[in-house]
Short mmCIF file of C-alpha atoms in Angstrom, two decimals:
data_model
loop_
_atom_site.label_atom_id
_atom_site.label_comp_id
_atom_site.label_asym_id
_atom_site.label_seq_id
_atom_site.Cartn_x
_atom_site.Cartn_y
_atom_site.Cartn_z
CA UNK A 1 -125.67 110.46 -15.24
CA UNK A 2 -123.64 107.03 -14.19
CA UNK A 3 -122.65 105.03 -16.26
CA UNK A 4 -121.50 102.36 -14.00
CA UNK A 5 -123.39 99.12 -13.95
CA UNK A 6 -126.06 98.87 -10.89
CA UNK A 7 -124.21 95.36 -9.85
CA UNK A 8 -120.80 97.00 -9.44
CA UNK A 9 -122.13 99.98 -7.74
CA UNK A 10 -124.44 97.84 -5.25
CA UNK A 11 -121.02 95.64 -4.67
CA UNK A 12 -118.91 98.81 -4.12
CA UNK A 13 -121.13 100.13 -1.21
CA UNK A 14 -121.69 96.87 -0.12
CA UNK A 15 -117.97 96.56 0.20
CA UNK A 16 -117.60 99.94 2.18
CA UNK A 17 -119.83 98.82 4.36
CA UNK A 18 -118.62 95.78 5.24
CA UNK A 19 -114.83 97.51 5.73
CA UNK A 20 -116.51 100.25 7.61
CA UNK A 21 -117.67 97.80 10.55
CA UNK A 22 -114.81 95.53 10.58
CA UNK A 23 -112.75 98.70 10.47
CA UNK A 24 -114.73 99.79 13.45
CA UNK A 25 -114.77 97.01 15.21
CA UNK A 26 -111.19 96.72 15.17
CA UNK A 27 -110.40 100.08 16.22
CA UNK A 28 -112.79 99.68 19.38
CA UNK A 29 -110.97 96.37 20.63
CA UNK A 30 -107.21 97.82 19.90
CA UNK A 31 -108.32 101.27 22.03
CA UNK A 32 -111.42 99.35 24.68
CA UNK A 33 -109.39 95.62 25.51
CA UNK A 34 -110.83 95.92 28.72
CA UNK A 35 -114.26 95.72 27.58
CA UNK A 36 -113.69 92.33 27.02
CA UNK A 37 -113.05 91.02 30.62
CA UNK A 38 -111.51 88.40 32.12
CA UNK A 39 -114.02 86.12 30.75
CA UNK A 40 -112.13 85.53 27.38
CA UNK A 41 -108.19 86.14 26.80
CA UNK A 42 -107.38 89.23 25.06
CA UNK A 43 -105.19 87.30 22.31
CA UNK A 44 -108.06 84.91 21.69
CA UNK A 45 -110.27 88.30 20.24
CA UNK A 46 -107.29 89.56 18.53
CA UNK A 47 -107.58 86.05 16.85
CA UNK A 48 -111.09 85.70 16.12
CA UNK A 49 -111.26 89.57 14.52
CA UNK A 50 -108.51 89.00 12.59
CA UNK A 51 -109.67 86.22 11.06
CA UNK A 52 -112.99 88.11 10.50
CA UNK A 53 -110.84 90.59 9.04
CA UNK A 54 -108.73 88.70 6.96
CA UNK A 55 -111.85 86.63 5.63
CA UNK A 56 -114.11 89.72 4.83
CA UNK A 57 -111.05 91.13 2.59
CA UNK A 58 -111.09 87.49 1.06
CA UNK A 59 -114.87 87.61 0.35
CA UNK A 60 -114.93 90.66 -0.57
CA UNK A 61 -111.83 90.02 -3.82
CA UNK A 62 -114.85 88.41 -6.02
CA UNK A 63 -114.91 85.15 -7.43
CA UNK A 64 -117.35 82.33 -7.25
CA UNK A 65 -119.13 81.69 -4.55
CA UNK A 66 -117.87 78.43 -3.73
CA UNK A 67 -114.10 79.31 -4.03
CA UNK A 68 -114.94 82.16 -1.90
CA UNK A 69 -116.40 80.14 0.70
CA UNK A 70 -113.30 77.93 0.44
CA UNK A 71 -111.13 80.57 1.09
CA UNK A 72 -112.15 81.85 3.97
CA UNK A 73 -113.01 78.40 5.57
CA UNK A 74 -109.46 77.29 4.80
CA UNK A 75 -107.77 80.35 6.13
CA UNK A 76 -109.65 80.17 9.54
CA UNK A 77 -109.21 76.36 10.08
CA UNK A 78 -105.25 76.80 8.95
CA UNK A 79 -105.31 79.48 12.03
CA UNK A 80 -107.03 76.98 13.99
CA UNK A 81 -104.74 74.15 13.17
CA UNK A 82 -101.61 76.22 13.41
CA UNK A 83 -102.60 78.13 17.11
CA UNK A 84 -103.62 74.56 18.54
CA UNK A 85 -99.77 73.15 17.57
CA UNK A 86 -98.49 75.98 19.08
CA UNK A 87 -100.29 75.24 22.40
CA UNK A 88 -99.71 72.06 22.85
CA UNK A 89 -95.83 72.61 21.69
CA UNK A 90 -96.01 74.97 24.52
CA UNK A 91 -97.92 72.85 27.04
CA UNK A 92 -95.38 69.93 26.17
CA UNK A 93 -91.80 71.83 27.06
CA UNK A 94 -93.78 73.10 29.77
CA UNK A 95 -93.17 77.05 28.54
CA UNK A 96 -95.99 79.48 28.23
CA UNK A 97 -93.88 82.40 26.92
CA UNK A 98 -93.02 80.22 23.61
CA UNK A 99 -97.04 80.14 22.61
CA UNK A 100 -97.14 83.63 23.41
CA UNK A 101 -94.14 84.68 20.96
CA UNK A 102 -95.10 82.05 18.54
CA UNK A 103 -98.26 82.81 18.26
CA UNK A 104 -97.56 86.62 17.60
CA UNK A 105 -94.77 86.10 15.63
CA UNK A 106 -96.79 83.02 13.53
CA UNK A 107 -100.53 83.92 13.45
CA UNK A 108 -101.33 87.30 14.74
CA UNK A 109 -98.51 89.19 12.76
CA UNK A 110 -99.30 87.37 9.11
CA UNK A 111 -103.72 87.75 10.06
CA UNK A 112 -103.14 91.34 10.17
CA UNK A 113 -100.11 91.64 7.56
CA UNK A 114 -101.74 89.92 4.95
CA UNK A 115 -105.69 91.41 6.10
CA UNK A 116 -104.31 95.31 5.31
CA UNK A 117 -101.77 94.52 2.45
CA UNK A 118 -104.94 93.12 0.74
CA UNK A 119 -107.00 95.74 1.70
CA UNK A 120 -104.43 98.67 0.81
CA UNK A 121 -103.92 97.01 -2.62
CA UNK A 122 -107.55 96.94 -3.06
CA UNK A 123 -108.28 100.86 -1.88
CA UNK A 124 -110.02 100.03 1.17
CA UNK A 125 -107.14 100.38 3.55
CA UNK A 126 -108.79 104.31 3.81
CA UNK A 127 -112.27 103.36 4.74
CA UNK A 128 -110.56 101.59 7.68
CA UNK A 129 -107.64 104.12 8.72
CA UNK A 130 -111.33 106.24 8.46
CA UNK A 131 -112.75 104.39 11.67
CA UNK A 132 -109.77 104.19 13.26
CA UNK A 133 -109.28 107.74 13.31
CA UNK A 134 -113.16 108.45 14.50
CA UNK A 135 -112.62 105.78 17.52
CA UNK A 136 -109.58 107.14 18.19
CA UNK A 137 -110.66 110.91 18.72
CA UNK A 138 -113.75 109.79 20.37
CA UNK A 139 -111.09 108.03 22.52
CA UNK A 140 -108.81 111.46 22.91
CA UNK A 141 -111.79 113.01 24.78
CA UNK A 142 -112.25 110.70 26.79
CA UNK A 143 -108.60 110.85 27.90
CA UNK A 144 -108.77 114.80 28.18
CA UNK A 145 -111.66 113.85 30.35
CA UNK A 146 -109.91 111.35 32.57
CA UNK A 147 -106.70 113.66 32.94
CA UNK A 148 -108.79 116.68 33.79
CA UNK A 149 -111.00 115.30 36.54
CA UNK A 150 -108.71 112.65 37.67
CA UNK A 151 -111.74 110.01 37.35
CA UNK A 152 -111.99 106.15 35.50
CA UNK A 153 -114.13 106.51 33.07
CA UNK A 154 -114.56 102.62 32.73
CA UNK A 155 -114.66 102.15 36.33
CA UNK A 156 -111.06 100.98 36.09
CA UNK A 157 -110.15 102.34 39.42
CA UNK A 158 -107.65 100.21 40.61
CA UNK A 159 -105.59 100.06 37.24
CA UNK A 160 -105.64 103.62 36.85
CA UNK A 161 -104.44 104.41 39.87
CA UNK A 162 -101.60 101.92 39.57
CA UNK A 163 -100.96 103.97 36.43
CA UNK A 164 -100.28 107.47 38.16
CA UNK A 165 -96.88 108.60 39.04
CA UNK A 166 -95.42 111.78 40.16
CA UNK A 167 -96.78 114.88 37.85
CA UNK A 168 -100.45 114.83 36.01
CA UNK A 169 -103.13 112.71 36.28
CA UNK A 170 -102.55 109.71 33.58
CA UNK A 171 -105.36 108.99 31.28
CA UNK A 172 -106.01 105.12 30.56
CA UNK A 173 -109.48 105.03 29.52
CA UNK A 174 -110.27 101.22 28.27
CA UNK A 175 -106.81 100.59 27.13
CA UNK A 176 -104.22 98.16 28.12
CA UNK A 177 -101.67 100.51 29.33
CA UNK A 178 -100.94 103.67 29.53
CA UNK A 179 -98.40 103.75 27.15
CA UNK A 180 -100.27 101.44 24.73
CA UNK A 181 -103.16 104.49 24.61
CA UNK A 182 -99.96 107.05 24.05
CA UNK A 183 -98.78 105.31 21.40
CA UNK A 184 -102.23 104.42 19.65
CA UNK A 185 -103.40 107.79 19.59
CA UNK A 186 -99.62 109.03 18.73
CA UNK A 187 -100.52 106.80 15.44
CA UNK A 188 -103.75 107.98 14.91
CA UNK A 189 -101.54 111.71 15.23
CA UNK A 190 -99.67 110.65 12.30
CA UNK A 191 -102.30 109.18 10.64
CA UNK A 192 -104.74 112.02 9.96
CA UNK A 193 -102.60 113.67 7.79
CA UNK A 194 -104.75 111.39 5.48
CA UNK A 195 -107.41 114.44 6.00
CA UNK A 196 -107.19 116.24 2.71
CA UNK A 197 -109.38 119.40 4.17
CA UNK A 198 -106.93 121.45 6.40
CA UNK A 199 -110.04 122.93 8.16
CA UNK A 200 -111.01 119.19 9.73
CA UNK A 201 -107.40 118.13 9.50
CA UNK A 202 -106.18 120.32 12.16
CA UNK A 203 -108.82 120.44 14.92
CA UNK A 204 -108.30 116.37 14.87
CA UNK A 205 -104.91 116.37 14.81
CA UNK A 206 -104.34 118.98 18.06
CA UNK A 207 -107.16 117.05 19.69
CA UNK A 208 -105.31 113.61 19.53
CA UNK A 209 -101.75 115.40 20.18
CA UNK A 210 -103.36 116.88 23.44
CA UNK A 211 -104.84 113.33 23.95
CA UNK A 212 -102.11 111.77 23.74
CA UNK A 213 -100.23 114.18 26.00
CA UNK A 214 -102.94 113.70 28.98
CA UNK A 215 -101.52 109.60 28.98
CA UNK A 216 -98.49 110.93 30.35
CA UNK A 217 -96.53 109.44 27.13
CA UNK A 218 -93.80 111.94 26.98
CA UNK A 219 -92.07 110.34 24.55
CA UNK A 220 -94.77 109.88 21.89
CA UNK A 221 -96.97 112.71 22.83
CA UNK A 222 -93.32 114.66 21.55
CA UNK A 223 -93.05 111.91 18.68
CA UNK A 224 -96.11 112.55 17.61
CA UNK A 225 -96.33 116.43 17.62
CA UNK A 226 -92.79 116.35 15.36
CA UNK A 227 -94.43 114.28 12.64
CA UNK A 228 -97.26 116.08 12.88
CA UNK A 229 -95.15 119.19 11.93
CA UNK A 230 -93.03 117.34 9.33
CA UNK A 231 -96.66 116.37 7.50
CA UNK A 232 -97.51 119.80 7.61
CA UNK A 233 -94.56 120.84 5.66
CA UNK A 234 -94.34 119.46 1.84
CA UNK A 235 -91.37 120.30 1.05
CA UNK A 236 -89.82 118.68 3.52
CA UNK A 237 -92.08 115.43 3.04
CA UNK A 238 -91.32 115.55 -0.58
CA UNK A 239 -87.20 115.76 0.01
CA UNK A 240 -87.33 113.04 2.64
CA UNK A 241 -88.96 110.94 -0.11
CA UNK A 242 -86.37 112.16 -2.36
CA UNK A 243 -83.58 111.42 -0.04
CA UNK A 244 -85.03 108.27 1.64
CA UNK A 245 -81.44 106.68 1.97
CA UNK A 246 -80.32 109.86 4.14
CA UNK A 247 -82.85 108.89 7.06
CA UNK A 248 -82.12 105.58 6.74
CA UNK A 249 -78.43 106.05 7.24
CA UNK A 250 -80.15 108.14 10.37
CA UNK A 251 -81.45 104.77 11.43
CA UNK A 252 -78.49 102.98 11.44
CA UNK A 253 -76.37 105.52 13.08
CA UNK A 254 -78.72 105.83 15.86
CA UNK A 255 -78.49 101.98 16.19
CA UNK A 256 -74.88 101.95 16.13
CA UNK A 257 -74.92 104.97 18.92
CA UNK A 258 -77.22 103.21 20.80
CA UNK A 259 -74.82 100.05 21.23
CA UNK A 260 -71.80 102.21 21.94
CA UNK A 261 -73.85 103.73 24.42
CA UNK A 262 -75.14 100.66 26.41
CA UNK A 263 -71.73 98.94 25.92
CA UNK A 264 -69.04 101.82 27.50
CA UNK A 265 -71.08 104.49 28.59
CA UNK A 266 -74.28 103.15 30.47
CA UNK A 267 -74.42 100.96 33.51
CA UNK A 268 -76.87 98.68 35.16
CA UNK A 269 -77.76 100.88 37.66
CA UNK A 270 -80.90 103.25 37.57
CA UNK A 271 -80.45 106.49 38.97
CA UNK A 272 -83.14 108.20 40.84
CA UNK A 273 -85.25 108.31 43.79
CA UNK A 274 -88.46 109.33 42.56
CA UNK A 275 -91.01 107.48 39.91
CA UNK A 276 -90.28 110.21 37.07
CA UNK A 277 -86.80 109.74 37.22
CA UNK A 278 -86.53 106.33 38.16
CA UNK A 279 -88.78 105.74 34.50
CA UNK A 280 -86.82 108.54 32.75
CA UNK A 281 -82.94 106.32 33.51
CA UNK A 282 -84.37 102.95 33.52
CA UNK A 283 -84.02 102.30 29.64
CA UNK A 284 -80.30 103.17 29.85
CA UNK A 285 -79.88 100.43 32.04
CA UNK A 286 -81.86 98.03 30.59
CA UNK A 287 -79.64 98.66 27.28
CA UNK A 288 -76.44 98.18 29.27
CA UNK A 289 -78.24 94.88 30.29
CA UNK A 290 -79.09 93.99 26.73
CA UNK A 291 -75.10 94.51 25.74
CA UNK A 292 -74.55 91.68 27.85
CA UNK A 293 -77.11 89.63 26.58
CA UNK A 294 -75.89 89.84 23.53
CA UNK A 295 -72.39 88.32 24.39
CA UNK A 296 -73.66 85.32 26.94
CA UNK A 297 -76.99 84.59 24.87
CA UNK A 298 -76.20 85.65 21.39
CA UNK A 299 -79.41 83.53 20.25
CA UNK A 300 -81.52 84.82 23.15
CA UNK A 301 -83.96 82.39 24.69
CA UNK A 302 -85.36 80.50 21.12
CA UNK A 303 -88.90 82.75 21.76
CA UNK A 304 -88.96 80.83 25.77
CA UNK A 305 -89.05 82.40 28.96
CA UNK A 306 -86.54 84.44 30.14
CA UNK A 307 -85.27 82.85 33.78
CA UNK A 308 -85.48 84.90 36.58
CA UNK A 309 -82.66 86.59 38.52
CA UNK A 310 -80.59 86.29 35.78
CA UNK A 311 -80.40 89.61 34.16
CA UNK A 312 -80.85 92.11 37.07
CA UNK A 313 -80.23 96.14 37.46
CA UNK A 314 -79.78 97.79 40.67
CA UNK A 315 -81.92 101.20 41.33
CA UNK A 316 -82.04 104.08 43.76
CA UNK A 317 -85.77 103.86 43.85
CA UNK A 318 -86.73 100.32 44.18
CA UNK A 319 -83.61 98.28 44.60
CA UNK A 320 -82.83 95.16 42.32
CA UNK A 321 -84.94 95.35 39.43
CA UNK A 322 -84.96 91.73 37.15
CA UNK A 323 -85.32 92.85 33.65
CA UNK A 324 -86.95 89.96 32.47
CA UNK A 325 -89.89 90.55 34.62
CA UNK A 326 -89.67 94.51 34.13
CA UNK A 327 -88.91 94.99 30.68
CA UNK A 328 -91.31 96.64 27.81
CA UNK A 329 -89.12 97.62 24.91
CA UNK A 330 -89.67 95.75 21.59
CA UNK A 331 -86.05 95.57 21.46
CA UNK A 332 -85.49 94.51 24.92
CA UNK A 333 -87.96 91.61 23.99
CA UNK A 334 -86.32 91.04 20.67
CA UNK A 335 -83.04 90.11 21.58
CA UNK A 336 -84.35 88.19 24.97
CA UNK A 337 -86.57 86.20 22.38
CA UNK A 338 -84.04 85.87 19.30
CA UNK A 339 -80.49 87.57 20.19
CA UNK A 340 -78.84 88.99 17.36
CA UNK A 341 -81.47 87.77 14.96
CA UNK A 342 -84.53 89.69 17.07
CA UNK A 343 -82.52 93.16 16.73
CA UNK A 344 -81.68 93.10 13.36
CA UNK A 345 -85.72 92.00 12.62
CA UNK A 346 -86.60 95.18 14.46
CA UNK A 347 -84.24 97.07 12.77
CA UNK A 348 -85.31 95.67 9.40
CA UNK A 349 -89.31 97.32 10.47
CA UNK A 350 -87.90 100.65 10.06
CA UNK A 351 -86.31 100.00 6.92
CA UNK A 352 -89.86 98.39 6.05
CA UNK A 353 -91.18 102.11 7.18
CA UNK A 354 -88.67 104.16 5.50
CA UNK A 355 -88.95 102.19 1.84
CA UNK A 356 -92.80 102.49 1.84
CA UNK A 357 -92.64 105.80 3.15
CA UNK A 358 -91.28 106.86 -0.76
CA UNK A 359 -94.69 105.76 -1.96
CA UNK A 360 -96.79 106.47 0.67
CA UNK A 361 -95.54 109.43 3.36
CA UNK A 362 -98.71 108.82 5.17
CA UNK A 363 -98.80 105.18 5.78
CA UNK A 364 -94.03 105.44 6.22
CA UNK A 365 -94.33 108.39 8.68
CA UNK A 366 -97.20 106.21 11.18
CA UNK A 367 -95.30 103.09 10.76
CA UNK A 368 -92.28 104.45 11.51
CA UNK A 369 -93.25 106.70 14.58
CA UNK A 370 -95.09 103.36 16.35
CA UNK A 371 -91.73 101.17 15.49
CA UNK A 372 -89.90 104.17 16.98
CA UNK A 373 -91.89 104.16 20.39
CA UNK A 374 -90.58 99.91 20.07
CA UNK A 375 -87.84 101.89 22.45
CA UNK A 376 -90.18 102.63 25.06
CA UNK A 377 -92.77 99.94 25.05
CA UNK A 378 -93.44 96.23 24.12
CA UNK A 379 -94.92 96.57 20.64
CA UNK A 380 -95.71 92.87 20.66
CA UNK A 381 -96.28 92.68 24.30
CA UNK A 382 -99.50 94.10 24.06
CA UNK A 383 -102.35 91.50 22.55
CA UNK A 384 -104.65 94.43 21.08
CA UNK A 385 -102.37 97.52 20.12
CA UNK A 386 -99.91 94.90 18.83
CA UNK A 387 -102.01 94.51 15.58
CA UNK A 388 -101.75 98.28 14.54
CA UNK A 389 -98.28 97.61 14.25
CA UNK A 390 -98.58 94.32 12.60
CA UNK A 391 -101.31 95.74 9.85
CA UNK A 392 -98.75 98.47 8.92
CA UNK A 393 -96.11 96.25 8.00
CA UNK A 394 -98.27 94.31 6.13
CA UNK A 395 -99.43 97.49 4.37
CA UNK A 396 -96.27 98.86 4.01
CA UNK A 397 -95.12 95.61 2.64
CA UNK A 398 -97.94 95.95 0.03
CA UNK A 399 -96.41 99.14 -1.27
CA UNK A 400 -93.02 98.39 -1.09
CA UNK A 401 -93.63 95.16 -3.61
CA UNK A 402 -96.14 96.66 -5.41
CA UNK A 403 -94.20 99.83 -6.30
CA UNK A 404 -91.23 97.58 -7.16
CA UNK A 405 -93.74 95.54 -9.43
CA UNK A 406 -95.08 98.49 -11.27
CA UNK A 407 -91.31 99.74 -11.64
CA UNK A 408 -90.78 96.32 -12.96
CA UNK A 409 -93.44 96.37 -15.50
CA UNK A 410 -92.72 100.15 -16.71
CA UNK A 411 -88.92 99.08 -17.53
CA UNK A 412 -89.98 95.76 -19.55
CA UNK A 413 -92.11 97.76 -21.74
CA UNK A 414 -89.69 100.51 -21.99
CA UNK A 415 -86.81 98.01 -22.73
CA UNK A 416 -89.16 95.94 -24.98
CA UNK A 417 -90.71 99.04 -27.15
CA UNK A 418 -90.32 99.04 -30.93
CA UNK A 419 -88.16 102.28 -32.28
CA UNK A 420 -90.67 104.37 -34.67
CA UNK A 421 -88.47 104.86 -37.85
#
């Protein structure tokens, strides 16, 4: 028989509940944007849910009523406050990348950061990763679907067949992109490993691996399917815990490769004449670009538009290519909005990934395959799928200080214990 008091057991299932839909209705705006319309911006949702989000992990932490109330009032008319200086910042110097930077960089990244590291600290981080993962394979059908009979399920004809290139058909469901659907179900690939029964865990993983696949994601369909393998294999989770520092030389090795790379090997041209090669040489060349950004802008643009004509590539395929109006890599982005200082913040996510990754393999390994597929895509580009990222910093973030603080508190009382005679 229970023990536990009826109160704290009605406020425990309440509290699923609650975490349940916002969890759900989360995961079906990051994967179905388009659902939305043209009626209301895309960013302007992202907003409004995470404040939702944010205030039902607020309500939700106890306390009186009133300072409850107070909290969540005060955190959604400090969003309010802080999007509408942003705006008319923007509207004044006449620039409407700045609002969109700011307002990811400012709002949507600490709504989210703050929403999961409360929620992870609190245990309900699972409940949510829970709906995300149903959406999500609901979604990889859906995409098997699309890919296998070459139809819009949304009635998105036109975008998805701007989507298609040489090779098979391209699933896009109600996504933004067809990379953003990749790389969200390439999370929710790394993210089942949360499934402690090996009988559900691997029919949902292949299904989102070959979900992912049929968006024509190359790149994190293949991501995707090696972490899946690495999370299979506990030994070799438990020694790359051990032996964090070892990938995160990795990191920094591949960084430095990467700039040796675009600086004396790689040119501004993209080889190619068809669409699958064309895509496969254009990231060398925007790297080479970025080299030289890095010398003429070293500060980037201040988070402002970049002008056009100024950074251009020549191609096989298409001719002159303007990277400004082409680009989607996070890094790319990064050092267009912030130079020096926007490459070494996306280089500081993965260390974010790797440190939290000791504590948490599950939550390291998904953060650090979506920061990873930063080289391929826009993380922050994209209004909806750019939360998932944002929430897993902030959850990573949780573990990363809280581990440190329980480290913290285990040494005082180690150093502070009384010798028994």
């Amino acid at each position: 028989m229970s023990t536990e008091p009826v109160g704290a057991s009605w406020k425990r299932v309440h509290g699923r509940w609650i975490r349940v839909t916002v969890g759900i209705l989360l995961s079906v705006f990051v994967f179905y944007p388009s659902l939305v319309g043209d009626a209301v911006p895309v960013r302007v949702v992202a907003l409004a849910l995470g404040i939702v989000a944010l205030g039902s992990e607020l309500w939700l932490a106890g306390g009186p009523l009133r300072k409850r109330i107070l909290l969540v009032t005060s955190a959604a008319l400090g969003v309010a406050i802080l999007v509408a200086v942003i705006e008319w910042i923007a509207r004044t110097v006449g620039d409407r990348m700045l609002a969109v930077n700011a307002e990811h960089i400012f709002v949507l990244f600490p709504i989210y950061a703050l929403f999961a590291a409360i929620s992870f600290r609190r245990g309900g981080a699972r409940v949510q990763a829970g709906a995300f993962l149903a959406v999500a394979s609901l979604t990889a059908v859906f995409a098997l679907i699309e890919s296998i009979f070459t139809v819009s399920l949304m009635g998105r004809g036109e975008q998805f067949l701007t989507s298609q290139r040489e090779g098979a058909t391209r699933a896009l469901v109600g996504a933004e992109h067809v990379l953003v659907l990749g790389a969200l179900l390439a999370v929710a690939v790394a993210l089942a490993a949360m499934i402690r029964n090996w009988r559900l865990r691997l029919p949902v993983t292949a299904l989102l691996v070959a979900g992912c696949w049929a968006t024509g994601s190359r790149a994190a369909a293949a991501l995707c399917l090696i972490v899946a393998v690495i999370q299979a294999i506990p030994a070799l989770v438990h020694w790359m815990q051990r032996f964090w520092y070892v990938l995160a030389a990795a990191v920094g090795i591949a960084f430095a490769t990467l700039a040796l790379l675009a600086s004396f090997v790689w040119t501004s041209f993209i080889d190619g004449d068809t669409g699958v090669e064309y895509s496969a040489n254009y990231r060398f060349a925007s790297y080479a670009v970025v080299a030289r950004v890095f010398i003429e802008r070293p500060f980037g643009y201040f988070l402002g538009t970049v002008p056009g004509g100024t950074w251009m590539m020549g191609s096989e395929l298409r001719g002159p290519v303007d990277l400004a109006r082409s680009a989607d890599s996070e890094i790319v982005f990064a050092v267009f909005a912030a130079g020096w200082l926007g490459a070494l913040v996306y280089l500081a996510t993965f260390v974010i990934g790797i440190l939290a990754l000791r504590a948490s393999p599950t939550l390291g390994f998904t953060t650090l395959l979506l920061t990873s597929l930063g080289f391929i895509m826009s993380l922050h580009g994209w209004d909806a799928a750019s939360m998932v990222w944002y929430a897993l910093l902030g959850a990573c973030l949780a573990t990363i200080f809280g581990r440190r603080a329980n480290s913290l508190a285990i040494s005082e009382l180690t150093k502070n214990r009384t010798p028994v005679a």
